[in-house]
Amino acid sequence: GLFIATILIENNGAYLFNGVAPDTYTVQLSTNQGVVGQPQPATVLPAGWVNTGEFNGVGAVSDGSVNGVYAPIVVVANDIKTDNNFGIERLPDSKPFNTVILTPNLGESIALTTPSAQRFGSLPILTGSDPEDQPGTGSLSGKTVQITQLPQNFTVLRYNGIPVLPNQIIPNYNPALLDVIFTGSTPTNFIEFRYAYVDAAGKPDPTPAT
């Protein structure tokens, strides 16, 4: 439970501890270097970065607890431990959008990517960016999205003709399958819902877009 050594990560992601005595250890990835002889410090990553897992080897799996801490590592005499790996990544970003339509009719559905006589302006295709998966902002077609808040005001958001559930995750998102259907007269002049881009590591945008 005491901090005994620190080493900076090289530019290629490598690190090495030399002269490690036989014992059981914890290795921790953090910007918090801690103080030798003191208790293990808190794990801290730079802003916008998250842990995705720890693994001994080169596969994309976790040790079961995604926390930036790899344990236990048992070192015996004349032992060399390799590939104690940490996965980290930057979070995705979902983009907000708004557009204007004429007052819809009761029971009317509007596909959110299909031009229609009722629509003005551009089409609300869900878009986002991710430093690892999609560096430039673009359509989330084929990506994973999560609907984090449903529309109110007598409106039903549907995907492939089925009402979307709260916090529903949609893999391999197809923009052509998302629509809204108006089930009654809206008491206000707008509707909205929120969504988050979920990246390939399964990490959602922590600030969903409207």
N, C-alpha and C. Protein backbone atom coordinates (compact mmCIF):
# COMPACT_ATOMS: atom_id res chain seq x y z
N GLY A 1 0.80 -1.22 0.00
CA GLY A 1 0.00 0.00 0.00
C GLY A 1 0.82 1.26 0.00
N LEU A 2 2.15 1.15 -0.06
CA LEU A 2 3.00 2.33 -0.06
C LEU A 2 3.59 2.55 -1.44
N PHE A 3 3.75 3.80 -1.79
CA PHE A 3 4.30 4.20 -3.08
C PHE A 3 5.82 4.06 -3.03
N ILE A 4 6.40 3.32 -4.01
CA ILE A 4 7.83 3.05 -3.93
C ILE A 4 8.63 3.56 -5.12
N ALA A 5 8.00 3.81 -6.27
CA ALA A 5 8.78 4.25 -7.44
C ALA A 5 7.86 4.89 -8.46
N THR A 6 8.44 5.77 -9.28
CA THR A 6 7.70 6.40 -10.37
C THR A 6 8.58 6.45 -11.60
N ILE A 7 7.97 6.35 -12.76
CA ILE A 7 8.69 6.43 -14.03
C ILE A 7 7.81 7.14 -15.04
N LEU A 8 8.38 8.03 -15.84
CA LEU A 8 7.62 8.73 -16.86
C LEU A 8 7.37 7.81 -18.05
N ILE A 9 6.20 7.93 -18.65
CA ILE A 9 5.87 7.18 -19.86
C ILE A 9 6.62 7.78 -21.04
N GLU A 10 7.24 6.93 -21.85
CA GLU A 10 7.93 7.42 -23.04
C GLU A 10 6.92 7.81 -24.11
N ASN A 11 7.41 8.53 -25.13
CA ASN A 11 6.52 9.01 -26.19
C ASN A 11 5.81 7.88 -26.93
N ASN A 12 6.42 6.70 -26.98
CA ASN A 12 5.79 5.56 -27.65
C ASN A 12 4.90 4.74 -26.73
N GLY A 13 4.70 5.23 -25.49
CA GLY A 13 3.82 4.54 -24.56
C GLY A 13 4.50 3.53 -23.67
N ALA A 14 5.82 3.33 -23.83
CA ALA A 14 6.53 2.32 -23.05
C ALA A 14 6.94 2.85 -21.68
N TYR A 15 7.11 1.92 -20.74
CA TYR A 15 7.68 2.25 -19.43
C TYR A 15 8.43 1.02 -18.92
N LEU A 16 9.40 1.25 -18.01
CA LEU A 16 10.21 0.14 -17.50
C LEU A 16 10.68 0.45 -16.09
N PHE A 17 10.45 -0.48 -15.17
CA PHE A 17 11.00 -0.41 -13.82
C PHE A 17 12.15 -1.41 -13.74
N ASN A 18 13.34 -0.93 -13.41
CA ASN A 18 14.52 -1.79 -13.28
C ASN A 18 14.78 -2.13 -11.81
N GLY A 19 15.42 -3.29 -11.58
CA GLY A 19 15.86 -3.65 -10.24
C GLY A 19 14.73 -3.84 -9.25
N VAL A 20 13.64 -4.43 -9.68
CA VAL A 20 12.49 -4.63 -8.80
C VAL A 20 12.70 -5.89 -7.96
N ALA A 21 12.64 -5.76 -6.67
CA ALA A 21 12.83 -6.89 -5.77
C ALA A 21 11.63 -7.83 -5.82
N PRO A 22 11.83 -9.12 -5.56
CA PRO A 22 10.70 -10.05 -5.52
C PRO A 22 9.66 -9.62 -4.50
N ASP A 23 8.42 -9.51 -4.93
CA ASP A 23 7.32 -9.11 -4.05
C ASP A 23 6.06 -9.02 -4.90
N THR A 24 4.96 -8.55 -4.31
CA THR A 24 3.70 -8.35 -5.02
C THR A 24 3.45 -6.85 -5.14
N TYR A 25 3.16 -6.40 -6.36
CA TYR A 25 3.09 -4.98 -6.65
C TYR A 25 1.78 -4.57 -7.31
N THR A 26 1.54 -3.28 -7.25
CA THR A 26 0.50 -2.62 -8.03
C THR A 26 1.17 -1.59 -8.93
N VAL A 27 0.77 -1.55 -10.19
CA VAL A 27 1.26 -0.52 -11.11
C VAL A 27 0.09 0.38 -11.46
N GLN A 28 0.34 1.66 -11.45
CA GLN A 28 -0.73 2.65 -11.58
C GLN A 28 -0.35 3.68 -12.65
N LEU A 29 -1.29 4.00 -13.53
CA LEU A 29 -1.08 5.03 -14.55
C LEU A 29 -1.78 6.30 -14.11
N SER A 30 -1.04 7.40 -13.95
CA SER A 30 -1.63 8.61 -13.40
C SER A 30 -0.73 9.80 -13.70
N THR A 31 -1.33 10.99 -13.76
CA THR A 31 -0.54 12.22 -13.79
C THR A 31 -0.11 12.62 -12.38
N ASN A 32 -0.67 11.97 -11.38
CA ASN A 32 -0.32 12.20 -9.99
C ASN A 32 0.84 11.28 -9.61
N GLN A 33 2.06 11.83 -9.51
CA GLN A 33 3.23 10.99 -9.30
C GLN A 33 3.34 10.45 -7.88
N GLY A 34 2.70 11.09 -6.92
CA GLY A 34 2.79 10.61 -5.55
C GLY A 34 4.14 10.88 -4.92
N VAL A 35 4.28 10.43 -3.69
CA VAL A 35 5.51 10.64 -2.91
C VAL A 35 6.00 9.29 -2.41
N VAL A 36 7.25 8.97 -2.70
CA VAL A 36 7.82 7.70 -2.28
C VAL A 36 7.71 7.55 -0.76
N GLY A 37 7.24 6.39 -0.34
CA GLY A 37 7.08 6.10 1.09
C GLY A 37 5.72 6.46 1.64
N GLN A 38 4.91 7.17 0.85
CA GLN A 38 3.57 7.56 1.27
C GLN A 38 2.54 6.60 0.68
N PRO A 39 1.29 6.63 1.18
CA PRO A 39 0.24 5.76 0.62
C PRO A 39 0.02 6.01 -0.87
N GLN A 40 -0.51 5.00 -1.53
CA GLN A 40 -0.78 5.08 -2.97
C GLN A 40 -1.63 6.29 -3.28
N PRO A 41 -1.23 7.13 -4.24
CA PRO A 41 -2.00 8.34 -4.57
C PRO A 41 -3.23 8.02 -5.40
N ALA A 42 -4.10 8.99 -5.53
CA ALA A 42 -5.28 8.84 -6.38
C ALA A 42 -4.86 8.79 -7.84
N THR A 43 -5.64 8.03 -8.63
CA THR A 43 -5.38 7.95 -10.07
C THR A 43 -6.02 9.16 -10.75
N VAL A 44 -5.22 9.89 -11.51
CA VAL A 44 -5.69 11.10 -12.20
C VAL A 44 -5.22 11.05 -13.65
N LEU A 45 -6.13 11.32 -14.59
CA LEU A 45 -5.78 11.45 -16.00
C LEU A 45 -5.97 12.90 -16.44
N PRO A 46 -5.35 13.30 -17.53
CA PRO A 46 -5.58 14.65 -18.04
C PRO A 46 -7.07 14.86 -18.38
N ALA A 47 -7.50 16.10 -18.38
CA ALA A 47 -8.89 16.43 -18.68
C ALA A 47 -9.28 15.88 -20.04
N GLY A 48 -10.46 15.25 -20.10
CA GLY A 48 -10.97 14.72 -21.36
C GLY A 48 -10.52 13.31 -21.65
N TRP A 49 -9.69 12.71 -20.80
CA TRP A 49 -9.21 11.35 -20.98
C TRP A 49 -9.87 10.43 -19.96
N VAL A 50 -10.09 9.16 -20.35
CA VAL A 50 -10.68 8.16 -19.44
C VAL A 50 -9.92 6.85 -19.60
N ASN A 51 -9.99 6.02 -18.57
CA ASN A 51 -9.42 4.68 -18.63
C ASN A 51 -10.37 3.75 -19.40
N THR A 52 -9.79 2.83 -20.16
CA THR A 52 -10.61 1.83 -20.85
C THR A 52 -10.28 0.40 -20.41
N GLY A 53 -9.23 0.21 -19.61
CA GLY A 53 -8.94 -1.12 -19.11
C GLY A 53 -7.45 -1.35 -18.90
N GLU A 54 -7.14 -2.41 -18.17
CA GLU A 54 -5.77 -2.82 -17.93
C GLU A 54 -5.65 -4.31 -18.25
N PHE A 55 -4.51 -4.70 -18.85
CA PHE A 55 -4.41 -6.08 -19.32
C PHE A 55 -2.95 -6.49 -19.42
N ASN A 56 -2.66 -7.72 -19.06
CA ASN A 56 -1.33 -8.27 -19.27
C ASN A 56 -1.33 -8.99 -20.62
N GLY A 57 -0.71 -8.38 -21.60
CA GLY A 57 -0.71 -8.91 -22.95
C GLY A 57 -1.00 -7.81 -23.94
N VAL A 58 -1.40 -8.20 -25.14
CA VAL A 58 -1.64 -7.21 -26.19
C VAL A 58 -3.09 -7.20 -26.65
N GLY A 59 -3.97 -7.96 -26.02
CA GLY A 59 -5.37 -7.99 -26.42
C GLY A 59 -6.14 -6.82 -25.85
N ALA A 60 -7.28 -6.54 -26.47
CA ALA A 60 -8.12 -5.42 -26.06
C ALA A 60 -9.16 -5.87 -25.04
N VAL A 61 -8.70 -6.28 -23.86
CA VAL A 61 -9.61 -6.67 -22.79
C VAL A 61 -9.14 -6.02 -21.50
N SER A 62 -9.94 -6.13 -20.46
CA SER A 62 -9.64 -5.49 -19.19
C SER A 62 -9.32 -6.53 -18.12
N ASP A 63 -8.68 -6.08 -17.05
CA ASP A 63 -8.43 -6.97 -15.92
C ASP A 63 -9.66 -7.10 -15.03
N GLY A 64 -10.77 -6.51 -15.43
CA GLY A 64 -12.02 -6.63 -14.70
C GLY A 64 -12.42 -5.39 -13.92
N SER A 65 -11.51 -4.46 -13.75
CA SER A 65 -11.81 -3.22 -13.05
C SER A 65 -11.13 -2.07 -13.77
N VAL A 66 -11.90 -1.28 -14.49
CA VAL A 66 -11.35 -0.20 -15.31
C VAL A 66 -11.07 1.01 -14.42
N ASN A 67 -9.81 1.12 -13.94
CA ASN A 67 -9.51 2.17 -12.96
C ASN A 67 -8.10 2.72 -13.07
N GLY A 68 -7.32 2.32 -14.08
CA GLY A 68 -5.96 2.82 -14.20
C GLY A 68 -4.98 2.17 -13.25
N VAL A 69 -5.39 1.06 -12.62
CA VAL A 69 -4.54 0.36 -11.66
C VAL A 69 -4.44 -1.10 -12.10
N TYR A 70 -3.21 -1.60 -12.25
CA TYR A 70 -3.01 -3.01 -12.62
C TYR A 70 -2.46 -3.74 -11.40
N ALA A 71 -3.21 -4.73 -10.92
CA ALA A 71 -2.79 -5.48 -9.73
C ALA A 71 -3.48 -6.84 -9.74
N PRO A 72 -2.89 -7.85 -9.07
CA PRO A 72 -1.52 -7.80 -8.52
C PRO A 72 -0.50 -8.23 -9.56
N ILE A 73 0.74 -7.78 -9.41
CA ILE A 73 1.84 -8.23 -10.23
C ILE A 73 2.85 -8.89 -9.29
N VAL A 74 2.99 -10.19 -9.41
CA VAL A 74 3.87 -10.96 -8.53
C VAL A 74 5.22 -11.13 -9.22
N VAL A 75 6.27 -10.62 -8.60
CA VAL A 75 7.62 -10.69 -9.14
C VAL A 75 8.42 -11.68 -8.29
N VAL A 76 9.02 -12.66 -8.95
CA VAL A 76 9.90 -13.62 -8.27
C VAL A 76 11.33 -13.38 -8.74
N ALA A 77 12.28 -14.11 -8.16
CA ALA A 77 13.69 -13.93 -8.50
C ALA A 77 13.93 -14.19 -9.99
N ASN A 78 14.76 -13.35 -10.59
CA ASN A 78 15.13 -13.45 -12.01
C ASN A 78 13.91 -13.39 -12.93
N ASP A 79 12.91 -12.63 -12.51
CA ASP A 79 11.64 -12.54 -13.24
C ASP A 79 11.63 -11.27 -14.09
N ILE A 80 11.03 -11.36 -15.27
CA ILE A 80 10.81 -10.19 -16.12
C ILE A 80 9.33 -10.17 -16.50
N LYS A 81 8.64 -9.13 -16.11
CA LYS A 81 7.23 -8.97 -16.46
C LYS A 81 7.12 -8.05 -17.66
N THR A 82 6.35 -8.47 -18.67
CA THR A 82 6.19 -7.65 -19.87
C THR A 82 4.71 -7.44 -20.17
N ASP A 83 4.45 -6.39 -20.94
CA ASP A 83 3.10 -6.11 -21.45
C ASP A 83 2.07 -5.95 -20.34
N ASN A 84 2.44 -5.22 -19.29
CA ASN A 84 1.42 -4.76 -18.34
C ASN A 84 0.87 -3.45 -18.89
N ASN A 85 -0.24 -3.57 -19.60
CA ASN A 85 -0.73 -2.47 -20.43
C ASN A 85 -1.91 -1.73 -19.83
N PHE A 86 -1.99 -0.45 -20.18
CA PHE A 86 -3.09 0.41 -19.77
C PHE A 86 -3.78 0.96 -21.02
N GLY A 87 -5.10 0.93 -21.02
CA GLY A 87 -5.85 1.54 -22.10
C GLY A 87 -6.44 2.86 -21.65
N ILE A 88 -6.19 3.92 -22.41
CA ILE A 88 -6.79 5.23 -22.15
C ILE A 88 -7.23 5.81 -23.49
N GLU A 89 -8.17 6.74 -23.43
CA GLU A 89 -8.62 7.39 -24.66
C GLU A 89 -9.31 8.70 -24.33
N ARG A 90 -9.51 9.50 -25.37
CA ARG A 90 -10.25 10.75 -25.22
C ARG A 90 -11.71 10.51 -25.58
N LEU A 91 -12.58 11.27 -24.96
CA LEU A 91 -14.02 11.06 -25.09
C LEU A 91 -14.58 11.66 -26.38
N PRO A 92 -15.68 11.10 -26.88
CA PRO A 92 -16.31 11.64 -28.09
C PRO A 92 -17.10 12.91 -27.79
N ASP A 93 -17.49 13.59 -28.84
CA ASP A 93 -18.24 14.84 -28.72
C ASP A 93 -19.44 14.80 -29.66
N SER A 94 -20.63 14.98 -29.13
CA SER A 94 -21.86 15.03 -29.92
C SER A 94 -22.18 16.48 -30.24
N LYS A 95 -22.73 16.72 -31.44
CA LYS A 95 -22.98 18.09 -31.88
C LYS A 95 -24.47 18.43 -31.81
N PRO A 96 -24.82 19.61 -31.28
CA PRO A 96 -26.23 20.02 -31.23
C PRO A 96 -26.72 20.46 -32.60
N PHE A 97 -28.02 20.46 -32.75
CA PHE A 97 -28.63 20.85 -34.03
C PHE A 97 -30.03 21.38 -33.77
N ASN A 98 -30.46 22.36 -34.54
CA ASN A 98 -31.87 22.77 -34.50
C ASN A 98 -32.30 23.18 -35.90
N THR A 99 -33.59 23.04 -36.17
CA THR A 99 -34.16 23.42 -37.45
C THR A 99 -35.61 23.82 -37.25
N VAL A 100 -36.18 24.46 -38.23
CA VAL A 100 -37.55 24.97 -38.14
C VAL A 100 -38.45 24.18 -39.09
N ILE A 101 -39.64 23.81 -38.62
CA ILE A 101 -40.63 23.16 -39.48
C ILE A 101 -41.95 23.88 -39.30
N LEU A 102 -42.84 23.71 -40.27
CA LEU A 102 -44.20 24.20 -40.11
C LEU A 102 -44.94 23.35 -39.09
N THR A 103 -46.03 23.87 -38.56
CA THR A 103 -46.81 23.13 -37.58
C THR A 103 -47.24 21.79 -38.15
N PRO A 104 -46.90 20.68 -37.50
CA PRO A 104 -47.25 19.36 -38.03
C PRO A 104 -48.72 19.03 -37.79
N ASN A 105 -49.19 18.03 -38.49
CA ASN A 105 -50.55 17.55 -38.30
C ASN A 105 -50.56 16.41 -37.29
N LEU A 106 -51.71 16.20 -36.66
CA LEU A 106 -51.88 15.11 -35.71
C LEU A 106 -51.61 13.78 -36.41
N GLY A 107 -50.75 12.95 -35.80
CA GLY A 107 -50.42 11.65 -36.36
C GLY A 107 -49.37 11.68 -37.44
N GLU A 108 -48.88 12.86 -37.79
CA GLU A 108 -47.87 12.96 -38.84
C GLU A 108 -46.51 12.54 -38.31
N SER A 109 -45.76 11.81 -39.13
CA SER A 109 -44.39 11.47 -38.78
C SER A 109 -43.45 12.19 -39.73
N ILE A 110 -42.30 12.60 -39.20
CA ILE A 110 -41.30 13.28 -40.00
C ILE A 110 -39.98 12.56 -39.80
N ALA A 111 -39.46 11.99 -40.88
CA ALA A 111 -38.14 11.36 -40.83
C ALA A 111 -37.10 12.45 -40.65
N LEU A 112 -36.19 12.24 -39.72
CA LEU A 112 -35.26 13.31 -39.38
C LEU A 112 -34.13 13.47 -40.39
N THR A 113 -34.15 12.69 -41.45
CA THR A 113 -33.13 12.88 -42.48
C THR A 113 -33.74 13.00 -43.87
N THR A 114 -35.05 13.11 -43.95
CA THR A 114 -35.72 13.12 -45.25
C THR A 114 -36.30 14.49 -45.55
N PRO A 115 -35.91 15.12 -46.66
CA PRO A 115 -36.52 16.41 -47.00
C PRO A 115 -38.03 16.26 -47.19
N SER A 116 -38.75 17.28 -46.79
CA SER A 116 -40.20 17.23 -46.96
C SER A 116 -40.72 18.65 -47.17
N ALA A 117 -41.96 18.73 -47.58
CA ALA A 117 -42.56 20.04 -47.84
C ALA A 117 -42.69 20.85 -46.55
N GLN A 118 -42.67 20.15 -45.37
CA GLN A 118 -42.86 20.85 -44.10
C GLN A 118 -41.54 21.40 -43.55
N ARG A 119 -40.42 21.08 -44.18
CA ARG A 119 -39.13 21.38 -43.56
C ARG A 119 -38.47 22.60 -44.21
N PHE A 120 -37.80 23.37 -43.35
CA PHE A 120 -36.96 24.46 -43.84
C PHE A 120 -35.56 24.27 -43.28
N GLY A 121 -34.56 24.71 -44.01
CA GLY A 121 -33.19 24.59 -43.53
C GLY A 121 -32.62 23.21 -43.76
N SER A 122 -31.48 22.94 -43.12
CA SER A 122 -30.78 21.67 -43.32
C SER A 122 -31.41 20.58 -42.46
N LEU A 123 -30.93 19.34 -42.65
CA LEU A 123 -31.52 18.18 -42.01
C LEU A 123 -30.76 17.80 -40.74
N PRO A 124 -31.48 17.39 -39.70
CA PRO A 124 -30.82 17.11 -38.41
C PRO A 124 -30.21 15.71 -38.33
N ILE A 125 -29.24 15.43 -39.19
CA ILE A 125 -28.52 14.17 -39.07
C ILE A 125 -27.64 14.24 -37.83
N LEU A 126 -27.72 13.22 -36.96
CA LEU A 126 -26.89 13.23 -35.75
C LEU A 126 -25.42 13.20 -36.15
N THR A 127 -24.65 14.12 -35.57
CA THR A 127 -23.24 14.25 -35.94
C THR A 127 -22.38 14.30 -34.68
N GLY A 128 -21.10 14.03 -34.88
CA GLY A 128 -20.17 14.09 -33.76
C GLY A 128 -18.75 13.86 -34.23
N SER A 129 -17.84 13.94 -33.27
CA SER A 129 -16.43 13.69 -33.55
C SER A 129 -15.83 12.91 -32.39
N ASP A 130 -14.71 12.25 -32.67
CA ASP A 130 -13.99 11.50 -31.66
C ASP A 130 -12.51 11.49 -32.04
N PRO A 131 -11.62 11.84 -31.11
CA PRO A 131 -10.20 11.94 -31.47
C PRO A 131 -9.62 10.65 -32.05
N GLU A 132 -10.11 9.49 -31.58
CA GLU A 132 -9.57 8.23 -32.07
C GLU A 132 -10.36 7.68 -33.25
N ASP A 133 -11.68 7.76 -33.21
CA ASP A 133 -12.53 7.07 -34.18
C ASP A 133 -12.99 7.94 -35.34
N GLN A 134 -13.17 9.23 -35.11
CA GLN A 134 -13.69 10.12 -36.14
C GLN A 134 -13.18 11.54 -35.86
N PRO A 135 -11.92 11.82 -36.21
CA PRO A 135 -11.32 13.11 -35.83
C PRO A 135 -12.08 14.33 -36.33
N GLY A 136 -12.68 14.24 -37.53
CA GLY A 136 -13.46 15.36 -38.03
C GLY A 136 -14.93 15.16 -37.73
N THR A 137 -15.66 16.24 -37.54
CA THR A 137 -17.09 16.15 -37.29
C THR A 137 -17.80 15.62 -38.52
N GLY A 138 -18.65 14.62 -38.31
CA GLY A 138 -19.38 14.04 -39.43
C GLY A 138 -20.58 13.26 -38.95
N SER A 139 -21.32 12.72 -39.89
CA SER A 139 -22.51 11.92 -39.57
C SER A 139 -22.12 10.73 -38.71
N LEU A 140 -23.02 10.35 -37.80
CA LEU A 140 -22.80 9.18 -36.95
C LEU A 140 -23.38 7.92 -37.57
N SER A 141 -23.65 7.95 -38.87
CA SER A 141 -24.13 6.76 -39.56
C SER A 141 -23.13 5.62 -39.38
N GLY A 142 -23.61 4.47 -38.93
CA GLY A 142 -22.75 3.33 -38.69
C GLY A 142 -22.09 3.32 -37.33
N LYS A 143 -22.22 4.41 -36.57
CA LYS A 143 -21.65 4.51 -35.24
C LYS A 143 -22.69 4.06 -34.20
N THR A 144 -22.34 4.21 -32.94
CA THR A 144 -23.27 3.91 -31.85
C THR A 144 -23.71 5.20 -31.19
N VAL A 145 -25.01 5.35 -30.98
CA VAL A 145 -25.54 6.53 -30.31
C VAL A 145 -26.45 6.08 -29.17
N GLN A 146 -26.59 6.95 -28.18
CA GLN A 146 -27.49 6.70 -27.07
C GLN A 146 -28.46 7.87 -26.95
N ILE A 147 -29.75 7.57 -26.92
CA ILE A 147 -30.76 8.61 -26.73
C ILE A 147 -30.90 8.82 -25.23
N THR A 148 -30.39 9.93 -24.73
CA THR A 148 -30.33 10.14 -23.28
C THR A 148 -31.56 10.86 -22.73
N GLN A 149 -32.32 11.52 -23.59
CA GLN A 149 -33.56 12.19 -23.15
C GLN A 149 -34.54 12.19 -24.30
N LEU A 150 -35.76 11.72 -24.02
CA LEU A 150 -36.79 11.65 -25.05
C LEU A 150 -37.52 12.98 -25.19
N PRO A 151 -38.12 13.23 -26.36
CA PRO A 151 -38.92 14.44 -26.53
C PRO A 151 -40.21 14.36 -25.73
N GLN A 152 -40.71 15.52 -25.35
CA GLN A 152 -41.98 15.61 -24.65
C GLN A 152 -43.00 16.23 -25.60
N ASN A 153 -43.98 16.90 -25.04
CA ASN A 153 -44.92 17.69 -25.84
C ASN A 153 -45.65 16.86 -26.89
N PHE A 154 -46.18 15.70 -26.47
CA PHE A 154 -47.02 14.87 -27.36
C PHE A 154 -46.26 14.46 -28.61
N THR A 155 -45.03 14.07 -28.43
CA THR A 155 -44.20 13.65 -29.56
C THR A 155 -43.51 12.34 -29.19
N VAL A 156 -43.45 11.40 -30.14
CA VAL A 156 -42.78 10.12 -29.91
C VAL A 156 -41.61 10.01 -30.88
N LEU A 157 -40.44 9.75 -30.32
CA LEU A 157 -39.25 9.51 -31.14
C LEU A 157 -39.19 8.02 -31.43
N ARG A 158 -39.02 7.66 -32.71
CA ARG A 158 -39.02 6.25 -33.09
C ARG A 158 -37.74 5.91 -33.86
N TYR A 159 -37.35 4.64 -33.72
CA TYR A 159 -36.24 4.13 -34.53
C TYR A 159 -36.70 2.83 -35.16
N ASN A 160 -36.66 2.81 -36.47
CA ASN A 160 -37.16 1.67 -37.23
C ASN A 160 -38.62 1.37 -36.90
N GLY A 161 -39.39 2.44 -36.68
CA GLY A 161 -40.82 2.31 -36.42
C GLY A 161 -41.18 1.95 -35.01
N ILE A 162 -40.20 1.79 -34.11
CA ILE A 162 -40.46 1.40 -32.72
C ILE A 162 -40.09 2.56 -31.80
N PRO A 163 -40.97 2.92 -30.84
CA PRO A 163 -40.65 4.02 -29.92
C PRO A 163 -39.33 3.78 -29.19
N VAL A 164 -38.52 4.80 -29.13
CA VAL A 164 -37.23 4.72 -28.45
C VAL A 164 -37.45 4.76 -26.95
N LEU A 165 -36.69 3.96 -26.22
CA LEU A 165 -36.77 3.93 -24.77
C LEU A 165 -35.75 4.89 -24.16
N PRO A 166 -35.98 5.34 -22.91
CA PRO A 166 -35.00 6.23 -22.26
C PRO A 166 -33.63 5.56 -22.19
N ASN A 167 -32.59 6.30 -22.56
CA ASN A 167 -31.20 5.84 -22.52
C ASN A 167 -30.93 4.65 -23.44
N GLN A 168 -31.78 4.46 -24.44
CA GLN A 168 -31.57 3.36 -25.38
C GLN A 168 -30.29 3.57 -26.19
N ILE A 169 -29.50 2.51 -26.31
CA ILE A 169 -28.29 2.54 -27.11
C ILE A 169 -28.59 1.92 -28.48
N ILE A 170 -28.24 2.64 -29.52
CA ILE A 170 -28.51 2.20 -30.89
C ILE A 170 -27.18 1.92 -31.58
N PRO A 171 -26.80 0.64 -31.75
CA PRO A 171 -25.56 0.33 -32.48
C PRO A 171 -25.78 0.43 -33.99
N ASN A 172 -24.70 0.65 -34.72
CA ASN A 172 -24.77 0.73 -36.18
C ASN A 172 -25.91 1.65 -36.62
N TYR A 173 -25.93 2.83 -36.08
CA TYR A 173 -27.01 3.80 -36.29
C TYR A 173 -27.24 4.09 -37.78
N ASN A 174 -28.51 4.01 -38.18
CA ASN A 174 -28.93 4.32 -39.54
C ASN A 174 -29.80 5.57 -39.50
N PRO A 175 -29.32 6.71 -39.98
CA PRO A 175 -30.10 7.95 -39.90
C PRO A 175 -31.48 7.85 -40.53
N ALA A 176 -31.64 7.03 -41.55
CA ALA A 176 -32.92 6.93 -42.25
C ALA A 176 -34.01 6.30 -41.39
N LEU A 177 -33.65 5.67 -40.28
CA LEU A 177 -34.63 4.96 -39.45
C LEU A 177 -35.14 5.79 -38.27
N LEU A 178 -34.64 7.00 -38.11
CA LEU A 178 -35.05 7.83 -36.97
C LEU A 178 -36.11 8.82 -37.41
N ASP A 179 -37.26 8.82 -36.71
CA ASP A 179 -38.30 9.79 -37.03
C ASP A 179 -39.05 10.19 -35.77
N VAL A 180 -39.87 11.23 -35.88
CA VAL A 180 -40.75 11.65 -34.80
C VAL A 180 -42.19 11.59 -35.33
N ILE A 181 -43.09 11.20 -34.44
CA ILE A 181 -44.51 11.18 -34.79
C ILE A 181 -45.25 12.04 -33.78
N PHE A 182 -46.14 12.87 -34.28
CA PHE A 182 -46.85 13.85 -33.45
C PHE A 182 -48.20 13.25 -33.03
N THR A 183 -48.36 13.02 -31.74
CA THR A 183 -49.53 12.32 -31.22
C THR A 183 -50.57 13.25 -30.63
N GLY A 184 -50.29 14.54 -30.61
CA GLY A 184 -51.26 15.49 -30.06
C GLY A 184 -50.78 16.90 -30.29
N SER A 185 -51.59 17.86 -29.90
CA SER A 185 -51.23 19.26 -30.05
C SER A 185 -50.17 19.63 -29.02
N THR A 186 -49.05 20.18 -29.47
CA THR A 186 -47.97 20.53 -28.55
C THR A 186 -48.29 21.85 -27.85
N PRO A 187 -48.10 21.91 -26.51
CA PRO A 187 -48.39 23.14 -25.78
C PRO A 187 -47.32 24.22 -25.98
N THR A 188 -46.20 23.86 -26.58
CA THR A 188 -45.15 24.84 -26.86
C THR A 188 -44.80 24.75 -28.34
N ASN A 189 -43.93 25.63 -28.76
CA ASN A 189 -43.60 25.68 -30.19
C ASN A 189 -42.28 24.98 -30.51
N PHE A 190 -41.86 24.03 -29.67
CA PHE A 190 -40.64 23.29 -29.97
C PHE A 190 -40.69 21.91 -29.33
N ILE A 191 -39.93 21.02 -29.90
CA ILE A 191 -39.66 19.73 -29.27
C ILE A 191 -38.15 19.52 -29.29
N GLU A 192 -37.68 18.70 -28.37
CA GLU A 192 -36.25 18.42 -28.34
C GLU A 192 -36.00 17.05 -27.73
N PHE A 193 -34.86 16.47 -28.10
CA PHE A 193 -34.36 15.28 -27.42
C PHE A 193 -32.85 15.40 -27.36
N ARG A 194 -32.23 14.56 -26.55
CA ARG A 194 -30.78 14.61 -26.39
C ARG A 194 -30.17 13.25 -26.71
N TYR A 195 -28.96 13.31 -27.24
CA TYR A 195 -28.28 12.08 -27.62
C TYR A 195 -26.79 12.21 -27.34
N ALA A 196 -26.12 11.06 -27.20
CA ALA A 196 -24.68 11.02 -26.98
C ALA A 196 -24.04 10.07 -27.98
N TYR A 197 -22.96 10.50 -28.57
CA TYR A 197 -22.13 9.65 -29.41
C TYR A 197 -21.37 8.70 -28.50
N VAL A 198 -21.47 7.39 -28.76
CA VAL A 198 -20.75 6.37 -28.00
C VAL A 198 -19.62 5.84 -28.87
N ASP A 199 -18.38 5.96 -28.42
CA ASP A 199 -17.25 5.60 -29.28
C ASP A 199 -17.00 4.10 -29.28
N ALA A 200 -15.96 3.69 -30.02
CA ALA A 200 -15.68 2.26 -30.20
C ALA A 200 -15.27 1.58 -28.91
N ALA A 201 -14.83 2.34 -27.92
CA ALA A 201 -14.48 1.77 -26.62
C ALA A 201 -15.69 1.69 -25.69
N GLY A 202 -16.86 2.08 -26.19
CA GLY A 202 -18.06 2.03 -25.37
C GLY A 202 -18.23 3.21 -24.44
N LYS A 203 -17.48 4.28 -24.65
CA LYS A 203 -17.54 5.46 -23.79
C LYS A 203 -18.45 6.52 -24.43
N PRO A 204 -19.50 6.96 -23.71
CA PRO A 204 -20.39 7.97 -24.27
C PRO A 204 -19.88 9.38 -24.02
N ASP A 205 -20.31 10.30 -24.86
CA ASP A 205 -20.08 11.72 -24.62
C ASP A 205 -20.71 12.08 -23.28
N PRO A 206 -19.94 12.62 -22.31
CA PRO A 206 -20.52 12.94 -21.00
C PRO A 206 -21.44 14.15 -21.02
N THR A 207 -21.44 14.91 -22.11
CA THR A 207 -22.33 16.07 -22.23
C THR A 207 -23.16 15.90 -23.49
N PRO A 208 -24.27 15.14 -23.41
CA PRO A 208 -25.10 14.86 -24.60
C PRO A 208 -25.54 16.15 -25.29
N ALA A 209 -25.75 16.04 -26.59
CA ALA A 209 -26.17 17.17 -27.41
C ALA A 209 -27.69 17.21 -27.53
N THR A 210 -28.24 18.39 -27.74
CA THR A 210 -29.68 18.59 -27.96
C THR A 210 -29.95 18.64 -29.45
